[in-house]
Short mmCIF file of C-alpha atoms in Angstrom, two decimals:
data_model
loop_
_atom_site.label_atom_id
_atom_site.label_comp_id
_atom_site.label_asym_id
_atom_site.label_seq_id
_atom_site.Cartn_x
_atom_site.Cartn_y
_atom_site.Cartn_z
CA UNK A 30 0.00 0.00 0.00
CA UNK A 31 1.48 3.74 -0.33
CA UNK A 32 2.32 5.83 1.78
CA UNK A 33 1.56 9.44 2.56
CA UNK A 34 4.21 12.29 2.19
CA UNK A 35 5.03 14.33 4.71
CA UNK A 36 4.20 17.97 4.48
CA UNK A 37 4.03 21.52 6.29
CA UNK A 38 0.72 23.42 5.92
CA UNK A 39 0.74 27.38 5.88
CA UNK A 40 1.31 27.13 9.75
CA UNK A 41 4.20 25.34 9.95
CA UNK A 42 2.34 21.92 11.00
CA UNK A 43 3.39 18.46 9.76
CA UNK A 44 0.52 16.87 7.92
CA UNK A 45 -0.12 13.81 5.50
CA UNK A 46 -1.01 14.39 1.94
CA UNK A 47 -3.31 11.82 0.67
CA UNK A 48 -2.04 8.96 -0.23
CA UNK A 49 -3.80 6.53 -3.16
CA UNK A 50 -4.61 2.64 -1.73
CA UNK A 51 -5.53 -0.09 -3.97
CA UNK A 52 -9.31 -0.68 -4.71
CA UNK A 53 -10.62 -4.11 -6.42
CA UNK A 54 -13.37 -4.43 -8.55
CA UNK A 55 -13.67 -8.25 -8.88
CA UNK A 56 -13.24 -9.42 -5.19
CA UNK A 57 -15.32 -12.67 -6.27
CA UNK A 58 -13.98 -12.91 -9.78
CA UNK A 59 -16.38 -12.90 -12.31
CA UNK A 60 -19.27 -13.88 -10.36
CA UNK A 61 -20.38 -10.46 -9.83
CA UNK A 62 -19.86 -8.84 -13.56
CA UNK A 63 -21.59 -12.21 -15.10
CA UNK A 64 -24.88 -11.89 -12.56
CA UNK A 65 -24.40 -7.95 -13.15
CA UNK A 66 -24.40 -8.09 -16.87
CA UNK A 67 -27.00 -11.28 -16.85
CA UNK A 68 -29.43 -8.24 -14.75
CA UNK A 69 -28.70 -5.54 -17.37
CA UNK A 70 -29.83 -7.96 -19.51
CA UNK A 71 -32.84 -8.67 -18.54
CA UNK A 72 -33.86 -5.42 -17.46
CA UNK A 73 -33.02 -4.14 -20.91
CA UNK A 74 -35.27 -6.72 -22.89
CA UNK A 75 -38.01 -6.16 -20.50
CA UNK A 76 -37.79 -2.45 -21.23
CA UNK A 77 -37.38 -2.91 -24.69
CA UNK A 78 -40.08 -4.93 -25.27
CA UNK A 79 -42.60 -2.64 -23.21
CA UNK A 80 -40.88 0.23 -25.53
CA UNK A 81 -41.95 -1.57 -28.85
CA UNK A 82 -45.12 -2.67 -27.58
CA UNK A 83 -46.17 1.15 -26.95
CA UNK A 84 -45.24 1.99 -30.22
CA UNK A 85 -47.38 -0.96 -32.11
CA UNK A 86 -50.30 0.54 -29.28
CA UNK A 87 -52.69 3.20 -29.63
CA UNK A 88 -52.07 6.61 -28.39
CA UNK A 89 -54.66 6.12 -24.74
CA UNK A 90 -52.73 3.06 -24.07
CA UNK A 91 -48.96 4.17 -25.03
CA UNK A 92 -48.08 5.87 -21.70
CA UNK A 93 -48.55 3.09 -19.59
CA UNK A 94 -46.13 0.34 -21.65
CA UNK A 95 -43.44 3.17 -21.93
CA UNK A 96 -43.68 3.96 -18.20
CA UNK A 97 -43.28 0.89 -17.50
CA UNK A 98 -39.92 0.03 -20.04
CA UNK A 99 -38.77 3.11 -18.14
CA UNK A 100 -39.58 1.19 -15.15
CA UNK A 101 -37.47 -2.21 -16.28
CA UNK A 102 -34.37 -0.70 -17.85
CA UNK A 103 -33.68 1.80 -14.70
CA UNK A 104 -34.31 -1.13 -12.23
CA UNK A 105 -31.90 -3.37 -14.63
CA UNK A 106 -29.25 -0.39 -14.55
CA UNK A 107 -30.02 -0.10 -10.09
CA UNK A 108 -29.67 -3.60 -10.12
CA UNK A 109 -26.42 -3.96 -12.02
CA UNK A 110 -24.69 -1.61 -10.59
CA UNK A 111 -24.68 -2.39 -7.27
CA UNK A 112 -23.90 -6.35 -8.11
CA UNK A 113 -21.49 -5.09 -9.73
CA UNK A 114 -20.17 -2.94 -6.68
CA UNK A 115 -20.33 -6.02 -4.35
CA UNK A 116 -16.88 -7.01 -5.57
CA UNK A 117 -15.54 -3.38 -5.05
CA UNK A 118 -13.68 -3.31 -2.39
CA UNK A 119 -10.69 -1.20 -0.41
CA UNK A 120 -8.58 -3.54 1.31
CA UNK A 121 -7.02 -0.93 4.14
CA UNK A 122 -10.65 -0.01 4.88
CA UNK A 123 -14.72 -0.56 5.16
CA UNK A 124 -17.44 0.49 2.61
CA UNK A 125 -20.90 1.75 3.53
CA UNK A 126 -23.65 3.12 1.49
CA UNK A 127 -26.52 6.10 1.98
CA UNK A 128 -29.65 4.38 1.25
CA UNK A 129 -31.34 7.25 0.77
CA UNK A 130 -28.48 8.61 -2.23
CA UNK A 131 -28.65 4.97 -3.37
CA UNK A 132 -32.73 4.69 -3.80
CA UNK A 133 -32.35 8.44 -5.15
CA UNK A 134 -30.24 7.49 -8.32
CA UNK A 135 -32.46 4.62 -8.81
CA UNK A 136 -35.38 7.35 -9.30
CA UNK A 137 -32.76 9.61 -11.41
CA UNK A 138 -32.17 6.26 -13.56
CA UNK A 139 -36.26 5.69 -14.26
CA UNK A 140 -36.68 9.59 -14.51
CA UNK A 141 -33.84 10.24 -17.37
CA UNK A 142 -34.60 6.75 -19.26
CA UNK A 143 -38.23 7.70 -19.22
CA UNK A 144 -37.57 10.98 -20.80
CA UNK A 145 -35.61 8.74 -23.77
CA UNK A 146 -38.56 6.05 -24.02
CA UNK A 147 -41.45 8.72 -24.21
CA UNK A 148 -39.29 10.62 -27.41
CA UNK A 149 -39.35 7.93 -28.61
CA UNK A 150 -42.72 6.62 -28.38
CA UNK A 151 -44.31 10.20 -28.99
CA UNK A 152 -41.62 11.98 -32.14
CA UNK A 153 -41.70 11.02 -35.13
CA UNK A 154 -40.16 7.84 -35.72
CA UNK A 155 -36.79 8.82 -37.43
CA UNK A 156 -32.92 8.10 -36.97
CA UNK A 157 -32.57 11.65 -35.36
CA UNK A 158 -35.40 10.72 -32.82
CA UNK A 159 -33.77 7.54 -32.35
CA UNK A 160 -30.29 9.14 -31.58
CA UNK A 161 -32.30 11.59 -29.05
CA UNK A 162 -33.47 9.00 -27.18
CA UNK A 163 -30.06 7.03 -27.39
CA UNK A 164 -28.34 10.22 -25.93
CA UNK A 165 -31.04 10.71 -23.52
CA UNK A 166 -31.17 6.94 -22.18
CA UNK A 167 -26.92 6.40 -21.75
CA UNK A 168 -27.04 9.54 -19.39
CA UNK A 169 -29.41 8.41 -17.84
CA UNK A 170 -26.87 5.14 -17.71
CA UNK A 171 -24.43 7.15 -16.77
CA UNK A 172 -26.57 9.55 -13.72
CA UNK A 173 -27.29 6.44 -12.04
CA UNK A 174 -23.70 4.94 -11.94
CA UNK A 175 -22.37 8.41 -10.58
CA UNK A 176 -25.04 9.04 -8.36
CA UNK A 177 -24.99 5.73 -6.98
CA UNK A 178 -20.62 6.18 -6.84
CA UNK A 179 -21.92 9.38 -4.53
CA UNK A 180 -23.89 7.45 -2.29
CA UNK A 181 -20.68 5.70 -1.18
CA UNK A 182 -18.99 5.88 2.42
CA UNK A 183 -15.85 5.26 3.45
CA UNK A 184 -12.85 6.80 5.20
CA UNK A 185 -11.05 8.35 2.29
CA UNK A 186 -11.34 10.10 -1.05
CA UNK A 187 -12.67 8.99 -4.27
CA UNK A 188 -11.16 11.19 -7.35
CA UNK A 189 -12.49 10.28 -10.85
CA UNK A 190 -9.75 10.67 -14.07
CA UNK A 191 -11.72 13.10 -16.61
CA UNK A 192 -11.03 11.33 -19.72
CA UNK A 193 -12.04 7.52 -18.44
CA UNK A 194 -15.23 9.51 -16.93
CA UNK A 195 -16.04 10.64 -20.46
CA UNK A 196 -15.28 6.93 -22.25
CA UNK A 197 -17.76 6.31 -19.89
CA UNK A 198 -20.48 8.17 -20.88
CA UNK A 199 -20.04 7.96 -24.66
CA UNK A 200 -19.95 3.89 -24.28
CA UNK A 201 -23.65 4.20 -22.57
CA UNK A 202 -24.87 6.68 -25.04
CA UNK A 203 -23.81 5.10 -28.20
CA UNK A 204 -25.14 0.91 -27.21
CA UNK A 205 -27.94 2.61 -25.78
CA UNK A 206 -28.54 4.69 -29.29
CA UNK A 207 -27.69 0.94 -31.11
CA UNK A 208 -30.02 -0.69 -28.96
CA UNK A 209 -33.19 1.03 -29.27
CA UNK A 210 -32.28 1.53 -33.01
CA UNK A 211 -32.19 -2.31 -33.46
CA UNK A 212 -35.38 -2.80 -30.54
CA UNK A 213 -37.43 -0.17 -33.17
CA UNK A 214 -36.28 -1.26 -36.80
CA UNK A 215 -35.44 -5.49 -36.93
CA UNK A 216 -37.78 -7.41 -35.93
CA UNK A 217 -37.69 -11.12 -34.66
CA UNK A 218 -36.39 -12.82 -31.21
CA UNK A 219 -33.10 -13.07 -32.45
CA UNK A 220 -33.23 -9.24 -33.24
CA UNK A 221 -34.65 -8.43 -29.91
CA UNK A 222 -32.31 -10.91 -27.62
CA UNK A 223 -29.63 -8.64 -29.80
CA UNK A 224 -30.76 -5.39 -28.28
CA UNK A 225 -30.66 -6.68 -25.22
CA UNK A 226 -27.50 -7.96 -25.19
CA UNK A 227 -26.57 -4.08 -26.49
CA UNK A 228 -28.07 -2.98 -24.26
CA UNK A 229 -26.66 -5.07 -21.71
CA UNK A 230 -23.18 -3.86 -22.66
CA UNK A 231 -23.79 -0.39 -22.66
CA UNK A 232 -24.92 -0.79 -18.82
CA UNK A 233 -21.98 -3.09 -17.85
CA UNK A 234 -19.57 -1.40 -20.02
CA UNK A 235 -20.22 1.83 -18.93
CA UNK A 236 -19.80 0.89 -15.10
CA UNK A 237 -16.80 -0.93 -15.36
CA UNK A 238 -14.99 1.97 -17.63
CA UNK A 239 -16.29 4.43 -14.90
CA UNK A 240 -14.93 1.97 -12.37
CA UNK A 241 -11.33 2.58 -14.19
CA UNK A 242 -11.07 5.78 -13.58
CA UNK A 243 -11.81 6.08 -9.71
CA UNK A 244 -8.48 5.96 -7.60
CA UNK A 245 -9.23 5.68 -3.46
CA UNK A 246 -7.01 8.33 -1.37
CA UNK A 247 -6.91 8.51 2.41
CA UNK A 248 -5.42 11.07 4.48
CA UNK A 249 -2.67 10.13 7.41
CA UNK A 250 -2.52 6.27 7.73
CA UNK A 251 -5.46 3.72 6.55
CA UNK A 252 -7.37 2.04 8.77
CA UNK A 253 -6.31 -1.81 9.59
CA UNK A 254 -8.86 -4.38 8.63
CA UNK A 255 -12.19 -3.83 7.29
CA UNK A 256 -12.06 -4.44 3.27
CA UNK A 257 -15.09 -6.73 3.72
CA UNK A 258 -17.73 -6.51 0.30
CA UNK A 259 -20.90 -4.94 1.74
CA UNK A 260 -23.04 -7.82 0.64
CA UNK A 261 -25.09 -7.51 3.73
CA UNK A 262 -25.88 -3.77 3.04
CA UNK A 263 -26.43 -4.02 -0.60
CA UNK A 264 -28.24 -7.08 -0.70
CA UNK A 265 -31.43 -5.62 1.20
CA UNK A 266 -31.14 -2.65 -1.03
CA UNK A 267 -31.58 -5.19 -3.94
CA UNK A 268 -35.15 -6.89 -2.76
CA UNK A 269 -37.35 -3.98 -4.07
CA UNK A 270 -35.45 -3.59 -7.66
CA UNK A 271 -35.58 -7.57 -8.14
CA UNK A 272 -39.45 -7.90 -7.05
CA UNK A 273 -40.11 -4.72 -9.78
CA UNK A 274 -38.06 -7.01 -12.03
CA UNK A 275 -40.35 -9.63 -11.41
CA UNK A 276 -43.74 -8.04 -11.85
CA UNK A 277 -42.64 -6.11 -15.01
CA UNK A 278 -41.36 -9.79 -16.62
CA UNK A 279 -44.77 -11.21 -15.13
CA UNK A 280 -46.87 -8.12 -16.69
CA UNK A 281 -45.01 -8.67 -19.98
CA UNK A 282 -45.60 -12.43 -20.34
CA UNK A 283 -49.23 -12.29 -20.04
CA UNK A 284 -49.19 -10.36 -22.78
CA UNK A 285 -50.57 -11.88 -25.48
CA UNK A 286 -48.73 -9.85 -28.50
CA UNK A 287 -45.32 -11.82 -29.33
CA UNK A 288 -42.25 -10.06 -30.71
CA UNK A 289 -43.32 -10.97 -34.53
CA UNK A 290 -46.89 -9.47 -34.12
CA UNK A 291 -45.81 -6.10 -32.52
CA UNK A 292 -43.17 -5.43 -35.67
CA UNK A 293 -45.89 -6.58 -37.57
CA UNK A 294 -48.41 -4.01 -36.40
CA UNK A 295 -45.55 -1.59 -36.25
CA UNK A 296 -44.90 -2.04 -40.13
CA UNK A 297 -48.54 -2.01 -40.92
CA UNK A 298 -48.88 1.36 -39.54
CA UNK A 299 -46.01 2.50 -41.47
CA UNK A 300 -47.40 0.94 -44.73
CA UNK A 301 -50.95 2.60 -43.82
CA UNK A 302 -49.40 5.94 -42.95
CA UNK A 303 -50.54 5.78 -38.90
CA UNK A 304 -47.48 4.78 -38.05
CA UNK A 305 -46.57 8.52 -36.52
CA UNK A 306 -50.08 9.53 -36.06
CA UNK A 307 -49.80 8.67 -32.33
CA UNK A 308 -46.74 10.16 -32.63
CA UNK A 309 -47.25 13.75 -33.08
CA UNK A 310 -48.39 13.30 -37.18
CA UNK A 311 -51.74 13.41 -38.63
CA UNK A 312 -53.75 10.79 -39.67
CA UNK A 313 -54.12 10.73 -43.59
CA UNK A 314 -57.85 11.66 -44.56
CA UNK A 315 -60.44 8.95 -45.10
CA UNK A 316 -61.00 8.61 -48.59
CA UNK A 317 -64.29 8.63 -49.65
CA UNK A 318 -65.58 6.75 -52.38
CA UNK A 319 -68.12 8.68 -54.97
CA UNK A 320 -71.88 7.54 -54.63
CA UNK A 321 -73.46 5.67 -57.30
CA UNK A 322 -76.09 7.86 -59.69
CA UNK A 323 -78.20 6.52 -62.47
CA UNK A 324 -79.30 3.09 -62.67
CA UNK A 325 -77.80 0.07 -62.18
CA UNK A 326 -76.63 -2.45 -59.10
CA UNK A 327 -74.74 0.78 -57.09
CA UNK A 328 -77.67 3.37 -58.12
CA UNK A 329 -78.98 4.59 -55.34
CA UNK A 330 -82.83 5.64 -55.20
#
């Protein structure tokens, strides 16, 4: 472990300059990023499903299916992370979290994703509304893993390298921007196990690049002991994500709409012209078909 260096302050005082100790991020080995990314997963496809079910919906019923992909992929991002962070660990001292910070970025993660799913469920369905909402979703990524990072105590410093910090963030936005593009325009389960898996990355990815660029500094000498994985505080914070998890997956299987019909209401729309009519686009005028004069079988009398 370092040391600190030995310094005098303005008054002529001997103090100790912070000094960086080694951090782990895979205390279990991969047991922690497999279950993490395996979450991400299936928070993603249960948000991207309820995404592209809203669009194939009419415009009464949209909100509700969008709220509630909002709902899946911000629990899936919650529940990731902090998997994730149960093989973080500081060696020379203990971890504790703020459960209120914690349950606050999981309400920051639903909040920013929402505003992505409802552009695009609502704009005009179009590669710059799907980059929008691609933008808008990886911050939203990206709120929840710093927010989360802030929620964090321990007896020492955590500083952040810029440039890692802003990988980061462009990893989320860009899988996030793939994702939905490949949830909205290919169609199939192989497609939509794809987006997941995106999707999936783009949560995981993102928290492990932010991970690289934290670096743990304590002031004076580190505590002895301690080091231990807060699996006993994180794990209760876990119950309420997983049981959301669970109703949102039970919601969407009793759905009766499979992948294949929702594309193929989605393209029927398009073909029709509806498509964006829920969307913020008129609906094409009814045409009307000319009455029948005169005589014959059409005549009317």
């Amino acid at each position: 472990m370092a040391s600190g260096t030995r310094a005098k302050n303005v008054q002529g005082e001997c103090v100790m300059l912070a000094a960086e100790v080694p951090a782990e991020d895979f205390t279990y080995g991969l047991i922690t990023p497999v279950f993490a990314f395996l979450m991400a997963v299936v928070g993603s496809a249960l948000g991207l499903r309820c995404t592209t079910r809203a669009l194939s919906s009419e415009r009464n019923r949209r909100p509700g299916w969008l709220a509630l992909g909002a709902l899946a992929i911000g629990t899936g991002i919650f529940t990731m992370h902090f998997i994730a962070m149960m093989g973080f660990t500081v060696p020379s001292m203990n971890l504790t979290y703020d459960l209120g910070i914690t349950y606050a970025s999981l309400a920051v993660a639903v909040g920013v994703v929402g505003v992505g799913v409802f552009l695009v469920g609502y704009a005009p369905r179009s590669n710059l509304t799907l980059a929008a909402g691609g933008v808008i979703t990886g911050l939203g990524v990206a709120a929840m893993h710093y927010m989360g990072m802030a929620g964090m105590d321990m007896a020492g410093v955590m500083r952040f390298d810029t440039v890692t910090v802003g990988i980061s963030v462009a990893i989320a936005v860009v899988a996030a921007t793939v994702a939905l593009w490949f949830a909205v325009n290919v169609s199939g389960f192989a497609a939509s196990l794809g987006a997941s898996a995106i999707m999936g990355v783009a949560v995981t990815g993102m928290h492990y690049a932010g991970m690289a660029a934290v670096s743990v500094h304590t002031h004076g000498a580190a505590t002895t002991g301690g080091g231990h994985a807060q699996v006993e505080i994180l794990m209760p914070a876990l119950v309420v994500p997983i049981v959301v998890l669970v109703f949102v997956g039970l919601f969407v299987g009793l759905d009766p709409m499979t992948v294949q019909d929702i594309h193929e209401r989605m393209n029927q729309d398009d073909k029709d012209g509806t498509g964006d009519a829920g969307r913020g686009g008129a609906r094409p005028a009814a045409r009307v078909e000319p009455r029948a004069t005169g005589a014959g079988p059409g005549a009317v009398r």
